[in-house]
Coordinates of C-alpha atoms in Angstrom, one line a residue:
M1 CA 114.5 145.4 139.9
L2 CA 116.1 148.1 142.1
C3 CA 118.9 147.1 144.5
A4 CA 119.7 149.1 147.7
A5 CA 123.1 148.7 149.3
S6 CA 122.6 150.2 152.7
V7 CA 120.0 151.0 155.3
Q8 CA 119.8 154.6 154.0
E9 CA 119.3 153.4 150.4
A10 CA 116.7 150.9 151.5
Q11 CA 114.6 153.9 152.7
D12 CA 115.5 156.2 149.8
F13 CA 114.9 153.6 147.1
A14 CA 111.5 152.7 148.4
L15 CA 110.4 156.2 147.4
I16 CA 112.3 156.2 144.2
A17 CA 110.8 152.9 143.2
H18 CA 107.3 154.2 143.8
R19 CA 107.8 157.2 141.7
A20 CA 109.4 155.2 138.9
T21 CA 106.7 152.6 138.8
L22 CA 104.0 155.1 138.7
K23 CA 105.7 157.1 135.9
S24 CA 106.7 154.0 133.8
R25 CA 103.6 151.8 134.5
V26 CA 106.0 148.9 134.9
P27 CA 106.0 146.8 138.2
F28 CA 109.1 147.2 140.4
I29 CA 110.8 144.9 142.9
H30 CA 112.9 146.9 145.3
F31 CA 115.3 144.5 147.0
F32 CA 118.3 144.4 149.4
D33 CA 120.4 141.8 151.1
G34 CA 118.5 139.7 153.6
F35 CA 119.9 140.0 157.2
R36 CA 123.0 142.0 156.3
T37 CA 120.9 145.0 155.4
S38 CA 117.4 144.0 156.6
H39 CA 118.6 143.3 160.2
E40 CA 121.2 146.1 160.4
I41 CA 120.5 149.1 162.6
N42 CA 122.1 152.3 161.3
K43 CA 121.6 156.0 161.8
I44 CA 120.1 157.5 158.7
I45 CA 118.5 160.8 157.5
P46 CA 114.8 160.1 157.5
L47 CA 112.5 161.3 154.8
T48 CA 109.9 163.9 155.9
N49 CA 106.3 163.5 155.0
E50 CA 106.5 166.7 153.0
T51 CA 109.4 165.3 150.9
I52 CA 107.5 162.1 150.2
L53 CA 104.3 164.1 149.3
N54 CA 106.2 166.4 146.9
L55 CA 108.0 163.5 145.1
M56 CA 104.9 161.3 144.6
P57 CA 103.4 162.2 141.2
Q58 CA 99.7 162.9 142.1
A59 CA 98.6 162.9 138.4
E60 CA 100.0 159.4 137.9
I61 CA 98.5 158.2 141.2
D62 CA 95.1 159.4 140.0
A63 CA 95.6 157.8 136.6
H64 CA 96.7 154.5 138.3
R65 CA 93.5 154.5 140.5
A66 CA 91.3 155.3 137.5
R67 CA 92.7 152.2 135.8
A68 CA 91.6 150.0 138.7
L69 CA 89.0 147.3 138.0
N70 CA 85.6 148.8 138.6
P71 CA 82.1 147.6 137.7
E72 CA 81.1 151.1 136.7
H73 CA 83.6 151.0 133.8
P74 CA 84.3 147.3 133.2
V75 CA 87.3 146.0 131.2
I76 CA 88.7 142.5 130.6
R77 CA 92.2 141.7 131.9
G78 CA 94.1 138.5 132.5
T79 CA 92.2 136.2 130.2
S80 CA 93.8 133.7 128.0
A81 CA 95.7 134.7 124.8
N82 CA 95.7 132.5 121.8
P83 CA 98.9 131.7 119.8
D84 CA 97.9 134.0 116.9
T85 CA 98.3 137.2 119.0
Y86 CA 100.3 136.3 122.2
F87 CA 103.8 136.6 120.7
Q88 CA 102.9 140.0 119.2
S89 CA 101.4 141.3 122.4
R90 CA 104.4 140.3 124.4
E91 CA 106.8 142.1 122.0
A92 CA 104.5 145.2 122.1
T93 CA 105.6 145.8 125.7
N94 CA 109.2 146.5 124.6
P95 CA 108.8 150.3 124.4
W96 CA 107.5 150.4 128.0
Y97 CA 110.5 148.5 129.3
N98 CA 113.0 150.4 127.1
A99 CA 111.8 153.6 128.8
V100 CA 112.2 152.3 132.4
Y101 CA 115.9 153.4 132.7
D102 CA 115.0 157.0 131.9
H103 CA 112.1 157.0 134.4
V104 CA 114.4 155.6 137.1
E105 CA 117.1 158.2 136.3
E106 CA 114.5 161.0 136.4
A107 CA 113.2 159.7 139.8
M108 CA 116.7 159.6 141.2
K109 CA 117.4 163.1 139.9
A110 CA 114.2 164.4 141.5
F111 CA 115.0 162.7 144.7
G112 CA 118.5 164.2 144.7
D113 CA 117.2 167.7 144.1
A114 CA 114.8 167.3 147.0
T115 CA 117.2 165.6 149.5
G116 CA 120.7 166.3 148.4
R117 CA 121.4 162.5 148.2
Q118 CA 122.4 161.8 144.6
Y119 CA 122.0 158.3 143.0
Q120 CA 122.6 156.8 139.5
P121 CA 121.3 153.5 138.2
F122 CA 125.0 152.7 137.4
E123 CA 127.5 154.6 139.6
Y124 CA 131.3 154.4 139.4
Y125 CA 133.5 155.0 142.5
G126 CA 137.2 155.2 142.3
H127 CA 140.2 156.3 140.1
P128 CA 139.0 158.0 136.9
Q129 CA 141.7 156.0 134.9
A130 CA 141.2 152.8 136.8
E131 CA 142.8 149.6 135.4
R132 CA 141.1 147.1 137.8
V133 CA 137.4 147.4 138.6
I134 CA 134.9 145.3 140.6
I135 CA 131.3 145.3 139.4
M136 CA 128.7 144.2 141.9
M137 CA 125.5 145.2 143.7
G138 CA 124.2 145.0 147.3
S139 CA 125.5 145.6 150.8
A140 CA 129.1 144.7 150.0
L141 CA 129.5 147.9 148.0
G142 CA 130.3 149.9 151.1
T143 CA 133.1 147.5 152.0
C144 CA 134.5 147.9 148.5
E145 CA 134.4 151.6 148.8
E146 CA 136.4 151.5 152.0
V147 CA 139.1 149.3 150.3
V148 CA 139.1 151.4 147.2
D149 CA 139.7 154.6 149.3
E150 CA 142.8 153.0 150.9
L151 CA 144.2 151.6 147.7
L152 CA 143.9 155.0 146.0
I153 CA 146.0 156.5 148.8
R154 CA 148.6 153.8 148.1
G155 CA 148.6 154.9 144.4
E156 CA 146.7 152.0 142.9
K157 CA 144.3 152.6 140.0
V158 CA 141.2 150.7 141.1
G159 CA 137.5 151.3 141.3
V160 CA 134.1 149.7 141.9
L161 CA 131.0 150.0 139.7
K162 CA 127.7 149.9 141.6
V163 CA 124.8 148.3 139.9
R164 CA 121.5 149.7 141.3
L165 CA 119.1 149.0 138.4
F166 CA 119.5 145.3 137.7
R167 CA 116.4 144.9 135.5
P168 CA 115.9 146.2 132.9
F169 CA 119.7 145.9 132.4
S170 CA 121.0 148.8 130.3
A171 CA 124.3 147.8 128.6
K172 CA 124.7 151.2 127.2
H173 CA 124.7 153.0 130.5
L174 CA 126.9 150.3 132.2
L175 CA 129.6 151.0 129.6
Q176 CA 129.2 154.7 129.9
A177 CA 129.9 154.4 133.6
L178 CA 132.9 152.1 133.1
P179 CA 136.3 153.8 132.7
E180 CA 137.8 153.3 129.2
T181 CA 141.2 152.5 130.8
V182 CA 140.0 149.4 132.6
R183 CA 142.1 146.3 131.8
A184 CA 140.6 143.7 134.2
I185 CA 137.2 143.3 135.7
A186 CA 135.8 141.1 138.4
V187 CA 132.0 140.7 138.5
L188 CA 130.8 139.5 141.9
D189 CA 127.4 137.7 142.3
R190 CA 125.8 136.9 145.6
T191 CA 124.2 133.7 144.2
K192 CA 125.0 130.4 142.7
E193 CA 123.3 128.8 139.7
P194 CA 124.5 125.2 139.4
G195 CA 125.0 124.1 135.9
A196 CA 125.0 127.6 134.4
Q197 CA 128.0 129.0 132.5
A198 CA 128.2 131.7 135.1
E199 CA 126.0 133.8 137.4
P200 CA 123.5 136.4 136.2
L201 CA 125.3 139.7 136.7
Y202 CA 128.5 138.3 135.2
L203 CA 126.6 137.1 132.1
D204 CA 125.0 140.5 131.7
V205 CA 128.3 142.4 132.0
M206 CA 130.1 140.0 129.7
T207 CA 127.4 140.2 127.0
A208 CA 127.5 144.0 127.2
L209 CA 131.3 144.1 126.8
A210 CA 131.4 141.5 124.0
E211 CA 128.7 143.2 122.0
A212 CA 130.3 146.6 122.4
F213 CA 133.7 145.2 121.3
N214 CA 132.1 143.4 118.3
N215 CA 130.2 146.6 117.3
G216 CA 133.4 148.7 117.4
E217 CA 132.2 150.7 120.4
R218 CA 135.1 149.6 122.5
E219 CA 138.7 149.3 121.2
T220 CA 139.6 146.6 123.7
L221 CA 137.9 143.8 125.6
P222 CA 138.9 143.8 129.2
R223 CA 139.8 140.5 130.8
T224 CA 136.6 139.7 132.8
I225 CA 136.3 137.1 135.6
G226 CA 133.4 136.1 137.7
G227 CA 133.2 135.3 141.4
R228 CA 130.7 134.2 144.1
Y229 CA 130.6 135.6 147.6
G230 CA 128.4 136.0 150.7
L231 CA 126.0 133.1 150.3
S232 CA 123.8 132.8 153.4
S233 CA 125.4 136.0 154.8
K234 CA 128.9 134.5 154.7
E235 CA 131.3 137.1 155.8
F236 CA 132.7 139.4 153.1
G237 CA 135.2 141.9 154.6
P238 CA 138.0 144.1 153.4
A239 CA 140.3 141.1 153.1
C240 CA 138.0 139.6 150.5
V241 CA 138.0 142.8 148.4
L242 CA 141.8 142.9 148.6
A243 CA 141.9 139.2 147.5
V244 CA 139.8 140.1 144.4
F245 CA 141.9 143.1 143.4
N246 CA 145.1 140.9 143.9
E247 CA 143.6 138.3 141.6
L248 CA 142.9 140.9 139.0
S249 CA 146.7 141.8 139.1
R250 CA 147.7 138.3 138.1
A251 CA 148.7 137.6 134.5
K252 CA 146.3 134.6 134.4
P253 CA 143.5 135.1 137.0
K254 CA 141.0 132.4 137.7
P255 CA 138.1 132.8 135.3
R256 CA 135.6 131.6 138.0
F257 CA 136.3 131.9 141.7
T258 CA 134.8 132.0 145.2
V259 CA 135.9 134.4 148.0
G260 CA 135.3 134.3 151.7
I261 CA 135.5 130.5 152.1
Y262 CA 138.3 127.8 151.8
D263 CA 137.3 125.5 148.9
D264 CA 139.5 122.4 149.1
V265 CA 137.1 120.4 146.9
T266 CA 137.1 122.3 143.6
N267 CA 139.9 124.8 144.6
L268 CA 138.0 127.9 143.4
S269 CA 138.6 130.0 146.5
L270 CA 141.0 133.0 146.6
P271 CA 143.6 133.2 149.3
L272 CA 142.8 136.0 151.8
P273 CA 145.6 138.5 152.5
E274 CA 145.9 140.2 155.9
N275 CA 143.6 143.1 156.3
T276 CA 145.8 146.1 156.7
L277 CA 143.2 148.8 156.4
P278 CA 143.1 151.3 159.2
G279 CA 139.9 151.5 161.2
S280 CA 137.9 154.6 160.9
A281 CA 135.3 154.0 163.7
K282 CA 135.5 156.0 166.9
L283 CA 134.4 153.0 168.9
E284 CA 133.9 149.3 168.1
A285 CA 132.3 147.0 170.6
L286 CA 131.4 143.3 170.9
F287 CA 128.8 141.9 173.3
Y288 CA 128.6 138.1 173.8
G289 CA 125.3 137.1 175.3
L290 CA 122.8 134.3 175.7
G291 CA 119.6 134.2 173.7
S292 CA 116.8 135.7 175.8
D293 CA 119.2 137.4 178.4
G294 CA 118.5 140.8 176.8
S295 CA 121.9 141.4 175.3
V296 CA 120.7 142.1 171.8
S297 CA 117.9 144.4 173.0
A298 CA 120.5 146.2 175.2
T299 CA 122.8 146.8 172.2
K300 CA 119.9 148.0 170.1
N301 CA 119.0 150.5 172.8
N302 CA 122.7 151.6 173.0
I303 CA 122.7 152.3 169.3
K304 CA 119.5 154.4 169.5
I305 CA 120.8 156.3 172.5
I306 CA 124.1 157.2 170.8
G307 CA 122.4 158.0 167.5
N308 CA 119.8 160.2 169.1
S309 CA 121.8 162.0 171.7
T310 CA 125.1 162.7 169.8
P311 CA 126.1 163.9 166.4
W312 CA 127.8 160.6 165.8
Y313 CA 126.7 157.7 163.6
A314 CA 126.0 154.3 165.1
Q315 CA 125.6 150.9 163.5
G316 CA 124.5 147.6 165.0
Y317 CA 124.5 144.1 163.6
F318 CA 123.6 140.9 165.4
V319 CA 124.8 137.3 164.9
Y320 CA 122.8 134.4 166.4
D321 CA 121.9 130.9 165.4
S322 CA 118.4 129.4 164.8
K323 CA 118.1 128.3 168.4
K324 CA 117.5 131.9 169.5
A325 CA 116.6 131.4 173.2
G326 CA 119.6 129.6 174.9
G327 CA 122.0 130.1 172.0
L328 CA 125.0 132.4 171.6
T329 CA 124.4 135.9 170.4
V330 CA 127.1 138.3 169.4
S331 CA 126.2 142.0 169.0
H332 CA 128.4 144.3 166.9
L333 CA 128.3 148.0 167.7
R334 CA 130.2 150.7 165.8
V335 CA 130.3 154.4 166.5
S336 CA 131.8 156.9 164.0
E337 CA 131.9 160.6 163.2
K338 CA 131.1 159.8 159.6
P339 CA 128.4 157.6 157.9
I340 CA 129.3 153.9 158.5
R341 CA 129.8 151.9 155.3
S342 CA 131.3 148.8 157.0
A343 CA 129.0 146.0 156.1
Y344 CA 131.0 143.3 157.8
L345 CA 131.7 142.0 161.3
I346 CA 134.1 143.6 163.8
A347 CA 137.4 141.7 163.9
Q348 CA 139.2 143.8 166.6
A349 CA 137.1 145.7 169.2
D350 CA 137.8 148.5 171.6
F351 CA 135.4 146.9 174.0
V352 CA 134.4 143.3 174.6
G353 CA 131.6 142.4 177.0
C354 CA 131.2 138.8 178.1
H355 CA 127.7 138.6 179.5
Q356 CA 127.9 134.9 180.4
L357 CA 130.7 133.4 182.4
Q358 CA 130.5 130.0 180.7
F359 CA 131.6 131.6 177.4
I360 CA 135.0 132.6 178.8
D361 CA 136.6 129.2 177.9
K362 CA 134.4 128.4 174.9
Y363 CA 134.9 131.3 172.6
Q364 CA 138.0 133.3 171.7
M365 CA 136.7 136.7 173.0
A366 CA 140.0 138.1 174.3
E367 CA 141.7 137.5 171.0
R368 CA 139.2 140.0 169.4
L369 CA 140.2 142.8 171.7
K370 CA 142.4 145.6 170.5
P371 CA 145.6 146.3 172.4
G372 CA 144.7 148.5 175.4
G373 CA 141.0 147.7 175.0
I374 CA 138.4 147.1 177.7
F375 CA 137.2 143.6 178.6
L376 CA 134.1 143.5 180.8
L377 CA 133.1 140.1 182.4
N378 CA 129.8 139.3 184.1
T379 CA 130.8 137.0 186.9
P380 CA 129.7 136.0 190.4
Y381 CA 133.3 136.1 191.6
S382 CA 134.8 139.2 193.2
A383 CA 137.5 141.3 191.7
D384 CA 140.0 139.8 194.1
E385 CA 139.4 136.1 193.1
V386 CA 138.2 136.3 189.5
W387 CA 141.7 136.5 187.8
S388 CA 142.9 133.1 189.2
R389 CA 139.7 131.5 187.9
L390 CA 140.3 132.6 184.3
P391 CA 141.8 130.0 181.8
Q392 CA 145.6 130.6 181.5
E393 CA 145.2 131.2 177.7
V394 CA 142.7 134.1 178.5
Q395 CA 145.1 135.5 181.1
A396 CA 148.0 135.4 178.6
V397 CA 146.0 137.2 175.9
L398 CA 144.7 139.9 178.2
N399 CA 148.3 140.5 179.6
Q400 CA 149.7 140.5 176.1
K401 CA 147.2 143.1 175.0
K402 CA 147.5 145.1 178.2
A403 CA 143.8 145.0 178.5
R404 CA 141.8 146.9 181.0
F405 CA 139.8 144.1 182.7
Y406 CA 136.6 144.8 184.7
V407 CA 134.0 142.6 186.4
V408 CA 130.4 143.1 187.4
N409 CA 128.0 140.7 189.0
A410 CA 125.1 141.6 186.8
A411 CA 123.1 138.5 187.6
K412 CA 123.1 139.3 191.3
I413 CA 122.1 142.9 190.7
A414 CA 119.3 141.8 188.4
R415 CA 118.0 139.4 191.0
E416 CA 118.1 142.0 193.7
C417 CA 116.2 144.4 191.5
G418 CA 113.6 141.8 190.7
L419 CA 114.6 141.5 187.0
G420 CA 115.2 137.8 187.0
A421 CA 117.7 136.7 184.3
R422 CA 117.4 139.9 182.4
I423 CA 120.9 141.5 182.9
N424 CA 120.7 143.8 179.9
T425 CA 120.1 147.1 181.7
V426 CA 122.9 146.5 184.2
M427 CA 125.4 145.7 181.4
Q428 CA 124.2 148.7 179.4
M429 CA 125.1 151.1 182.1
A430 CA 128.4 149.3 182.7
F431 CA 129.3 149.8 179.0
F432 CA 128.5 153.5 179.0
H433 CA 130.3 154.0 182.3
L434 CA 133.5 152.3 181.1
T435 CA 133.7 153.7 177.5
H436 CA 132.7 157.3 178.3
I437 CA 131.1 157.4 174.9
L438 CA 128.5 159.8 176.4
P439 CA 129.6 162.7 178.6
G440 CA 129.0 163.0 182.3
D441 CA 125.6 161.7 183.6
S442 CA 123.9 161.9 180.2
A443 CA 124.2 158.1 179.8
L444 CA 122.2 157.6 183.0
V445 CA 119.5 160.1 181.9
E446 CA 119.3 158.6 178.4
L447 CA 119.0 155.1 179.7
Q448 CA 116.3 156.1 182.1
G449 CA 114.4 157.6 179.2
A450 CA 114.9 154.5 177.1
I451 CA 113.7 152.2 179.9
A452 CA 110.6 154.3 180.5
K453 CA 109.8 154.1 176.8
S454 CA 110.4 150.4 176.6
Y455 CA 108.6 149.2 179.8
S456 CA 106.0 151.8 180.7
S457 CA 103.3 149.7 179.2
K458 CA 104.2 146.9 181.6
G459 CA 103.8 149.0 184.7
Q460 CA 105.8 151.7 186.7
D461 CA 107.1 149.0 189.0
L462 CA 109.1 147.3 186.3
V463 CA 110.4 150.7 185.1
E464 CA 111.7 151.6 188.6
R465 CA 113.3 148.1 189.0
N466 CA 115.2 148.7 185.8
W467 CA 116.2 152.1 186.9
Q468 CA 117.6 150.6 190.1
G469 CA 119.5 148.1 187.9
I470 CA 121.3 150.7 185.8
G471 CA 122.2 152.7 189.0
S472 CA 123.9 149.6 190.5
G473 CA 125.6 148.8 187.2
A474 CA 127.4 152.1 187.1
G475 CA 128.7 151.8 190.6
I476 CA 130.1 148.3 190.4
A477 CA 131.7 148.5 187.0
G478 CA 133.6 151.6 188.0
G479 CA 135.1 150.0 191.1
S480 CA 136.0 146.5 189.9
A481 CA 139.1 146.9 187.8
V482 CA 141.5 144.0 187.9
A483 CA 145.2 144.3 187.2
G484 CA 146.1 141.8 184.6
G485 CA 148.2 139.0 186.0

């Protein structure tokens, strides 16, 4: 079982898993977090066909195909086994599973030599003499790395141990990756097993540490606690990581805990401190839309345009409920000069776009705007009259944050262009026009290309109507600034 922690790793580990399973002749499950990773859009370095071909072991592929069931050379497989031999045959598989770690390590090394991206089945990140360490796997590792980087700057001795090969679990290599100086460990599991003593990863780590201590391989047994987080994509941000490290600093930390929720029933939750980490993104944007109005599709196109036409990295994540059409959708867009590790929602944005007027007094959108940020509202009201129609609470927040407030009548533009309720292309152009994330007229050119690619199969007339929509979006957004208050 091989666990990927990011979109890049999801691609890379697919190839590593194929090479390892062919070499080891043991089935693999390559898994990653549902929704947080599976539904995230991120800029990655794609594998070339040549790299894939060079890393796939052709001799093992031929041998694998030769072992396939074939009437020309029949064999018997999968029949019943009697009690006199079954136990022995199961134990006879031990050498195959014992060799899996080496095959995975070899596959990762070969992959690193070919691509420059180095991976290890167990990989430590942080201070070489760390005293507090988090052990976990999955998408939250990027968030942990961000927090560790900041705490190292503050002089704290902390680290995170990434588990990539979950099964077979190698206690030997886990301990080799763990600093000898560690005094307190928190093992985080993204699962819950009611009735069990603890969750699976915690039990594996605790067993490895206890056996090493009993065998004299470690002089001390670190205090080890276990926690649960992120069930059903529950938010796990920097504040959660800080809470875990704070708990490890206590003389008597909770042996079992939850983080990311408020548990007033069994009181297992950790208090969340204020997130004081500085943001590293060049731009963070939030788009509030209605299911089926095209807001999610527009954000996806924005990410692709930024990723393909600039050297920057772009990340997108989308929050919506099970109602889909007619429900609230919130699109999170990040742009950065470095690879984006932030596997959590945007709390404070440089740009907030409200694509539906009815949301203005239902959701706290202005509160999520950074001081001096841009707030774009889709509304039928003109720039002269819209301010007086805003709730007083929204006016106060926008004034307090000295926001740059703009309006655009995207619904009217969409109707005039024959687009119906699909306001996405209008709002796309308004976003690019206000943020200047793309230089000059390149946003218009890129959007026209994206529209042609998306809608050409439905006719040139629809393409031209969308082109008309983005042209109108640029003109209105630029001329509709409203002075707060």
